[in-house]
Amino acid sequence: MARFLGVRFAQMAFVFWLFLTLLFFMIELSPGDPTLHLVLDPNVPVEARDLLIRRLGLDRPLHERYLIYLRNFFTGDMGVSFSQYPREVTDILWERLPRTLMLFFIATVLAYWFGFAVGKVLAWKRGGGFEYAMTIVGVALFTVFIPWFALIMIWVFSFTFNLFPLRGFLTPRVFRGQPFGANEVFLWMIGSGLVLLLVLTALYVLTRRMNDFRIARVVNAAGSLLAIAAFFGYWWIHPMRTLAANIAHHTMLPVLTLTLIAFGGVMLLTRSSMLETLREDYILTARAKGLPEAVVRNRHAARTALLPVVTSMVLALATVIGGGIVTETIFSWPGIGLALLDGIVKGDTPLALGALAFIGVLALIGHLLVDILYGYLDPRIRH
Amino acid sequence: MSIQEPSRRPEQRLTVSGEGLALDDEIPLTEQPLWRIRLRLTRRRWAENWRLFTANRIGVVGFVIIVVFAIMAVLHPILMATVWPSSIYHPVAGYSAPRVELEVVEQVTDPTTQIDLARARLRGYPAAQVGDVVTDRLQPAPPSRQHLLGTDPLGRDVLSQLMYGTRAAFALGAVAALVTVVVATMIGAVAAYLGGWIDAVLMRIADLFLLLPIIPVLVFVTGLWTINLWSLGLLIGLAAGLGPTAIVLKSQALTVKVKPFIDAARIAGGSHLHIIFRHIVPNVVPLAFLYMMFTVTAAIGLEATLSFFGLLDIPMSWGIMIHTAQTTGYLLRGTDFWWLLLPAGGAVSVLAAAFYLVGRGFDEVINPRLRQR
């Protein structure tokens, strides 16, 4: 497994270098340069433009600029944003990163959880009306025009039923005069959420090793309920309570939208993967042994069918990230995707470049995580 | 009728001498020209594939939807040339707004800006009082007999825009799909056949395009260059062809590469190019067609998304229609102005879904393991 991961890591590093090079040459080949607008301004003397060109390093040869670009990237220097001058691009992006990460993470996990659960039932009940209906829903969600879908979600849930805020990350009025900043609150929320997730995972892993199946289930359920109760109890007495509730309220609809978008593809894929697995002889054997249907489905078939679905997580990551950009834009969710679009619309190339590079890094890290997960799930690699 | 020397190609004769193949019983199979036999074989294969394709309802539904949209696309220039005057029905430059009589019922002043709302709206009648009847132009206008799907906020016919947008979608999909198939087949065949470092480099490039989320990359590209329909199709085709599709086709080409006929061709003295084009590519192309369908689905959605953000240099498309509705402020009016959002958004979703469904139907033709138990 270490060898497998080592090879993958080296490949990823190479791909990342390719990505950076591609970005560099995209900028390099694009028409114009950042000093061009000075040419049109009669108040700017020629020397000033020359000075700017020299200070930006645009007079140096290509290979030198390329090396400077790589060095700057790895030292975390992405330049200064034009539209939010004089803030540094990395500063803006680090501030926005947790929001985007949280959106992507929750949406991916939920979409996979539900997509896999529904998909395996669909394959099991092939040919029924339920399967047809859910396949249509799946295809619709998979191919739906994302902005349109997000707008419908806003219209239905925020506008008609007034359940969620229309847009944004928080209500400024609530935060006025408070001793805490928005990102501080948000990081607390993410931290406590991660702790909860760790506790739940630990419980699951521990109870899986217990011998008695029924006791394990009871312990797992009780422990999970206790942990969730402790989580909410903690927030109930927390000084940031109202602020956190405000942010959580704003978070729900974007997460729901992105989850639904990613859900369709996962469900369809699980279905076809399960269909292939169900033809295997060992499924027939398991049935012939007289095992209960649910055990054959969940323990024998679904475990194998999970592998291609996990592999496809790479593709789903691209869907989630791409859909995330659209979702962020439509919900005015100040994440990295919105930074990218803002940068493009306002001609803020450093910000746009930085945002795209961050998105690329996210995709690569996501891919590596999927590889680790795959190595863990696939016994051929694990042993 | 020219008669080729059949004796020179005995293997061709062997492959076609199955039962029921003879066209005309009076002419022996070996006397018939090769092209007729090939044509027959092709037709039989198509008929068989069509039967498999229609056995699955999903693919047929998609196919019917695509045909309906294709009819719309073909009808548009015909209608524009015959019954639709260009000044009214042109998708970009047309204008038509019915005159309506409105009664002034109330004078309202916006409390925050102190702008007299009634006067702001009734620009042509600064002296209008409560109770007066004024005529105004209605745009967007609801569906009527003249405009079956109403008009947009700029007074342009929505149906005409929708049909024009269909043409744009098909053109884009065709370009993207064609580029994908050509690029992916080449890359897949070359990588699989040659192997070695060429394979390694090509596959890392494929990894890059597989990993990169295409929406952010295209958003970034539109910031650097002006992108129109054709260049967008080219870009999507390249991204799909160099990336995910190339990986799939390479694994298919690998299974072809180990077949005995490749060895036979190599022993017979076939060059690398000959083997790649005559033996590997034809066996990979069916799968490439499948992925072509998925590329079309992606391309339609991508164009609409980028147009929705207003980043593309395209005169009219479904995405632009929604963009217009958004920028003029009709988005959250719900069902009041349904004809501004529903036709365009629905068309994008339905046509993209249709290509996806046809792809699924294709999948069942190509991949026997998927067929109904």
PDB file of N, CA and C in Angstrom, chain B residues 303-358:
ATOM      1  N   GLU B 303     -21.968  25.563 -21.802  1.00  0.00           N
ATOM      2  CA  GLU B 303     -22.247  26.793 -22.558  1.00  0.00           C
ATOM      3  C   GLU B 303     -23.295  27.603 -21.826  1.00  0.00           C
ATOM      4  N   ALA B 304     -24.355  26.924 -21.376  1.00  0.00           N
ATOM      5  CA  ALA B 304     -25.429  27.648 -20.705  1.00  0.00           C
ATOM      6  C   ALA B 304     -24.919  28.291 -19.419  1.00  0.00           C
ATOM      7  N   THR B 305     -24.079  27.565 -18.674  1.00  0.00           N
ATOM      8  CA  THR B 305     -23.575  28.113 -17.417  1.00  0.00           C
ATOM      9  C   THR B 305     -22.713  29.340 -17.666  1.00  0.00           C
ATOM     10  N   LEU B 306     -21.779  29.229 -18.630  1.00  0.00           N
ATOM     11  CA  LEU B 306     -20.895  30.363 -18.894  1.00  0.00           C
ATOM     12  C   LEU B 306     -21.679  31.543 -19.466  1.00  0.00           C
ATOM     13  N   SER B 307     -22.646  31.253 -20.338  1.00  0.00           N
ATOM     14  CA  SER B 307     -23.481  32.334 -20.870  1.00  0.00           C
ATOM     15  C   SER B 307     -24.269  32.990 -19.755  1.00  0.00           C
ATOM     16  N   PHE B 308     -24.722  32.172 -18.822  1.00  0.00           N
ATOM     17  CA  PHE B 308     -25.498  32.698 -17.701  1.00  0.00           C
ATOM     18  C   PHE B 308     -24.674  33.712 -16.923  1.00  0.00           C
ATOM     19  N   PHE B 309     -23.379  33.454 -16.781  1.00  0.00           N
ATOM     20  CA  PHE B 309     -22.511  34.411 -16.113  1.00  0.00           C
ATOM     21  C   PHE B 309     -22.166  35.584 -17.026  1.00  0.00           C
ATOM     22  N   GLY B 310     -22.566  35.494 -18.307  1.00  0.00           N
ATOM     23  CA  GLY B 310     -22.281  36.586 -19.229  1.00  0.00           C
ATOM     24  C   GLY B 310     -20.835  36.628 -19.661  1.00  0.00           C
ATOM     25  N   LEU B 311     -20.195  35.482 -19.817  1.00  0.00           N
ATOM     26  CA  LEU B 311     -18.768  35.467 -20.111  1.00  0.00           C
ATOM     27  C   LEU B 311     -18.464  35.155 -21.565  1.00  0.00           C
ATOM     28  N   LEU B 312     -19.484  34.787 -22.358  1.00  0.00           N
ATOM     29  CA  LEU B 312     -19.201  34.321 -23.712  1.00  0.00           C
ATOM     30  C   LEU B 312     -19.627  35.348 -24.740  1.00  0.00           C
ATOM     31  N   ASP B 313     -18.987  35.265 -25.901  1.00  0.00           N
ATOM     32  CA  ASP B 313     -19.297  36.166 -27.000  1.00  0.00           C
ATOM     33  C   ASP B 313     -20.199  35.422 -27.984  1.00  0.00           C
ATOM     34  N   ILE B 314     -21.455  35.230 -27.588  1.00  0.00           N
ATOM     35  CA  ILE B 314     -22.406  34.480 -28.399  1.00  0.00           C
ATOM     36  C   ILE B 314     -23.651  35.354 -28.556  1.00  0.00           C
ATOM     37  N   PRO B 315     -24.174  35.478 -29.810  1.00  0.00           N
ATOM     38  CA  PRO B 315     -25.323  36.382 -29.976  1.00  0.00           C
ATOM     39  C   PRO B 315     -26.553  35.936 -29.194  1.00  0.00           C
ATOM     40  N   MET B 316     -26.907  34.667 -29.286  1.00  0.00           N
ATOM     41  CA  MET B 316     -28.102  34.209 -28.581  1.00  0.00           C
ATOM     42  C   MET B 316     -27.984  32.726 -28.290  1.00  0.00           C
ATOM     43  N   SER B 317     -28.312  32.355 -27.087  1.00  0.00           N
ATOM     44  CA  SER B 317     -28.337  30.943 -26.721  1.00  0.00           C
ATOM     45  C   SER B 317     -29.263  30.816 -25.527  1.00  0.00           C
ATOM     46  N   TRP B 318     -29.505  29.579 -25.100  1.00  0.00           N
ATOM     47  CA  TRP B 318     -30.392  29.376 -23.959  1.00  0.00           C
ATOM     48  C   TRP B 318     -29.824  30.039 -22.706  1.00  0.00           C
ATOM     49  N   GLY B 319     -28.508  29.938 -22.553  1.00  0.00           N
ATOM     50  CA  GLY B 319     -27.872  30.566 -21.390  1.00  0.00           C
ATOM     51  C   GLY B 319     -28.056  32.074 -21.407  1.00  0.00           C
ATOM     52  N   ILE B 320     -27.933  32.672 -22.617  1.00  0.00           N
ATOM     53  CA  ILE B 320     -28.097  34.128 -22.731  1.00  0.00           C
ATOM     54  C   ILE B 320     -29.528  34.517 -22.367  1.00  0.00           C
ATOM     55  N   MET B 321     -30.495  33.667 -22.752  1.00  0.00           N
ATOM     56  CA  MET B 321     -31.893  33.985 -22.434  1.00  0.00           C
ATOM     57  C   MET B 321     -32.072  34.094 -20.921  1.00  0.00           C
ATOM     58  N   ILE B 322     -31.484  33.153 -20.187  1.00  0.00           N
ATOM     59  CA  ILE B 322     -31.604  33.208 -18.727  1.00  0.00           C
ATOM     60  C   ILE B 322     -30.803  34.378 -18.186  1.00  0.00           C
ATOM     61  N   HIS B 323     -29.663  34.644 -18.815  1.00  0.00           N
ATOM     62  CA  HIS B 323     -28.856  35.795 -18.421  1.00  0.00           C
ATOM     63  C   HIS B 323     -29.667  37.085 -18.547  1.00  0.00           C
ATOM     64  N   THR B 324     -30.403  37.207 -19.673  1.00  0.00           N
ATOM     65  CA  THR B 324     -31.231  38.398 -19.880  1.00  0.00           C
ATOM     66  C   THR B 324     -32.285  38.508 -18.787  1.00  0.00           C
ATOM     67  N   ALA B 325     -32.945  37.374 -18.491  1.00  0.00           N
ATOM     68  CA  ALA B 325     -33.979  37.405 -17.455  1.00  0.00           C
ATOM     69  C   ALA B 325     -33.373  37.796 -16.113  1.00  0.00           C
ATOM     70  N   GLN B 326     -32.139  37.368 -15.861  1.00  0.00           N
ATOM     71  CA  GLN B 326     -31.505  37.671 -14.588  1.00  0.00           C
ATOM     72  C   GLN B 326     -31.120  39.144 -14.508  1.00  0.00           C
ATOM     73  N   THR B 327     -30.449  39.638 -15.566  1.00  0.00           N
ATOM     74  CA  THR B 327     -29.940  41.001 -15.489  1.00  0.00           C
ATOM     75  C   THR B 327     -31.072  42.025 -15.504  1.00  0.00           C
ATOM     76  N   THR B 328     -32.242  41.663 -16.039  1.00  0.00           N
ATOM     77  CA  THR B 328     -33.337  42.613 -16.033  1.00  0.00           C
ATOM     78  C   THR B 328     -34.222  42.432 -14.806  1.00  0.00           C
ATOM     79  N   GLY B 329     -33.880  41.466 -13.945  1.00  0.00           N
ATOM     80  CA  GLY B 329     -34.546  41.388 -12.648  1.00  0.00           C
ATOM     81  C   GLY B 329     -35.848  40.610 -12.622  1.00  0.00           C
ATOM     82  N   TYR B 330     -35.975  39.574 -13.443  1.00  0.00           N
ATOM     83  CA  TYR B 330     -37.222  38.805 -13.426  1.00  0.00           C
ATOM     84  C   TYR B 330     -37.049  37.424 -12.789  1.00  0.00           C
ATOM     85  N   LEU B 331     -35.900  37.223 -12.116  1.00  0.00           N
ATOM     86  CA  LEU B 331     -35.591  35.869 -11.660  1.00  0.00           C
ATOM     87  C   LEU B 331     -36.522  35.385 -10.567  1.00  0.00           C
ATOM     88  N   LEU B 332     -36.729  36.192  -9.562  1.00  0.00           N
ATOM     89  CA  LEU B 332     -37.466  35.705  -8.395  1.00  0.00           C
ATOM     90  C   LEU B 332     -38.935  36.108  -8.438  1.00  0.00           C
ATOM     91  N   ARG B 333     -39.466  36.275  -9.654  1.00  0.00           N
ATOM     92  CA  ARG B 333     -40.885  36.573  -9.762  1.00  0.00           C
ATOM     93  C   ARG B 333     -41.703  35.290  -9.858  1.00  0.00           C
ATOM     94  N   GLY B 334     -41.027  34.168  -9.658  1.00  0.00           N
ATOM     95  CA  GLY B 334     -41.747  32.904  -9.621  1.00  0.00           C
ATOM     96  C   GLY B 334     -42.420  32.584 -10.925  1.00  0.00           C
ATOM     97  N   THR B 335     -43.705  32.229 -10.846  1.00  0.00           N
ATOM     98  CA  THR B 335     -44.407  31.807 -12.051  1.00  0.00           C
ATOM     99  C   THR B 335     -45.034  32.982 -12.794  1.00  0.00           C
ATOM    100  N   ASP B 336     -44.872  34.197 -12.282  1.00  0.00           N
ATOM    101  CA  ASP B 336     -45.495  35.340 -12.963  1.00  0.00           C
ATOM    102  C   ASP B 336     -44.947  35.508 -14.376  1.00  0.00           C
ATOM    103  N   PHE B 337     -43.628  35.336 -14.509  1.00  0.00           N
ATOM    104  CA  PHE B 337     -43.002  35.499 -15.820  1.00  0.00           C
ATOM    105  C   PHE B 337     -42.360  34.182 -16.238  1.00  0.00           C
ATOM    106  N   TRP B 338     -43.136  33.104 -16.168  1.00  0.00           N
ATOM    107  CA  TRP B 338     -42.586  31.762 -16.385  1.00  0.00           C
ATOM    108  C   TRP B 338     -41.937  31.612 -17.741  1.00  0.00           C
ATOM    109  N   TRP B 339     -42.445  32.346 -18.754  1.00  0.00           N
ATOM    110  CA  TRP B 339     -41.921  32.132 -20.110  1.00  0.00           C
ATOM    111  C   TRP B 339     -40.511  32.692 -20.275  1.00  0.00           C
ATOM    112  N   LEU B 340     -40.025  33.450 -19.310  1.00  0.00           N
ATOM    113  CA  LEU B 340     -38.654  33.944 -19.428  1.00  0.00           C
ATOM    114  C   LEU B 340     -37.639  32.897 -18.982  1.00  0.00           C
ATOM    115  N   LEU B 341     -38.016  32.084 -18.002  1.00  0.00           N
ATOM    116  CA  LEU B 341     -37.065  31.133 -17.426  1.00  0.00           C
ATOM    117  C   LEU B 341     -37.320  29.699 -17.854  1.00  0.00           C
ATOM    118  N   LEU B 342     -38.589  29.301 -17.820  1.00  0.00           N
ATOM    119  CA  LEU B 342     -38.906  27.882 -17.989  1.00  0.00           C
ATOM    120  C   LEU B 342     -38.483  27.320 -19.343  1.00  0.00           C
ATOM    121  N   PRO B 343     -38.807  27.979 -20.486  1.00  0.00           N
ATOM    122  CA  PRO B 343     -38.429  27.367 -21.765  1.00  0.00           C
ATOM    123  C   PRO B 343     -36.922  27.183 -21.890  1.00  0.00           C
ATOM    124  N   ALA B 344     -36.150  28.222 -21.569  1.00  0.00           N
ATOM    125  CA  ALA B 344     -34.701  28.121 -21.766  1.00  0.00           C
ATOM    126  C   ALA B 344     -34.076  27.133 -20.787  1.00  0.00           C
ATOM    127  N   GLY B 345     -34.393  27.297 -19.508  1.00  0.00           N
ATOM    128  CA  GLY B 345     -33.816  26.389 -18.517  1.00  0.00           C
ATOM    129  C   GLY B 345     -34.241  24.960 -18.761  1.00  0.00           C
ATOM    130  N   GLY B 346     -35.532  24.788 -19.092  1.00  0.00           N
ATOM    131  CA  GLY B 346     -36.021  23.442 -19.374  1.00  0.00           C
ATOM    132  C   GLY B 346     -35.335  22.852 -20.591  1.00  0.00           C
ATOM    133  N   ALA B 347     -35.152  23.674 -21.654  1.00  0.00           N
ATOM    134  CA  ALA B 347     -34.530  23.162 -22.873  1.00  0.00           C
ATOM    135  C   ALA B 347     -33.112  22.689 -22.590  1.00  0.00           C
ATOM    136  N   VAL B 348     -32.348  23.469 -21.823  1.00  0.00           N
ATOM    137  CA  VAL B 348     -30.976  23.058 -21.499  1.00  0.00           C
ATOM    138  C   VAL B 348     -30.999  21.713 -20.788  1.00  0.00           C
ATOM    139  N   SER B 349     -31.834  21.632 -19.757  1.00  0.00           N
ATOM    140  CA  SER B 349     -31.852  20.401 -18.962  1.00  0.00           C
ATOM    141  C   SER B 349     -32.326  19.221 -19.795  1.00  0.00           C
ATOM    142  N   VAL B 350     -33.413  19.433 -20.569  1.00  0.00           N
ATOM    143  CA  VAL B 350     -34.009  18.302 -21.292  1.00  0.00           C
ATOM    144  C   VAL B 350     -33.084  17.815 -22.405  1.00  0.00           C
ATOM    145  N   LEU B 351     -32.492  18.745 -23.168  1.00  0.00           N
ATOM    146  CA  LEU B 351     -31.646  18.292 -24.269  1.00  0.00           C
ATOM    147  C   LEU B 351     -30.380  17.616 -23.728  1.00  0.00           C
ATOM    148  N   ALA B 352     -29.809  18.190 -22.661  1.00  0.00           N
ATOM    149  CA  ALA B 352     -28.626  17.556 -22.066  1.00  0.00           C
ATOM    150  C   ALA B 352     -28.985  16.159 -21.571  1.00  0.00           C
ATOM    151  N   ALA B 353     -30.140  16.044 -20.929  1.00  0.00           N
ATOM    152  CA  ALA B 353     -30.574  14.736 -20.433  1.00  0.00           C
ATOM    153  C   ALA B 353     -30.796  13.782 -21.599  1.00  0.00           C
ATOM    154  N   ALA B 354     -31.349  14.297 -22.724  1.00  0.00           N
ATOM    155  CA  ALA B 354     -31.635  13.429 -23.863  1.00  0.00           C
ATOM    156  C   ALA B 354     -30.346  12.821 -24.410  1.00  0.00           C
ATOM    157  N   PHE B 355     -29.300  13.637 -24.548  1.00  0.00           N
ATOM    158  CA  PHE B 355     -28.034  13.096 -25.041  1.00  0.00           C
ATOM    159  C   PHE B 355     -27.463  12.084 -24.063  1.00  0.00           C
ATOM    160  N   TYR B 356     -27.649  12.359 -22.774  1.00  0.00           N
ATOM    161  CA  TYR B 356     -27.174  11.406 -21.776  1.00  0.00           C
ATOM    162  C   TYR B 356     -27.915  10.077 -21.919  1.00  0.00           C
ATOM    163  N   LEU B 357     -29.243  10.161 -22.127  1.00  0.00           N
ATOM    164  CA  LEU B 357     -30.036   8.934 -22.248  1.00  0.00           C
ATOM    165  C   LEU B 357     -29.636   8.141 -23.481  1.00  0.00           C
ATOM    166  N   VAL B 358     -29.413   8.852 -24.601  1.00  0.00           N
ATOM    167  CA  VAL B 358     -28.977   8.152 -25.814  1.00  0.00           C
ATOM    168  C   VAL B 358     -27.635   7.474 -25.551  1.00  0.00           C
TER     169      VAL B 358
END
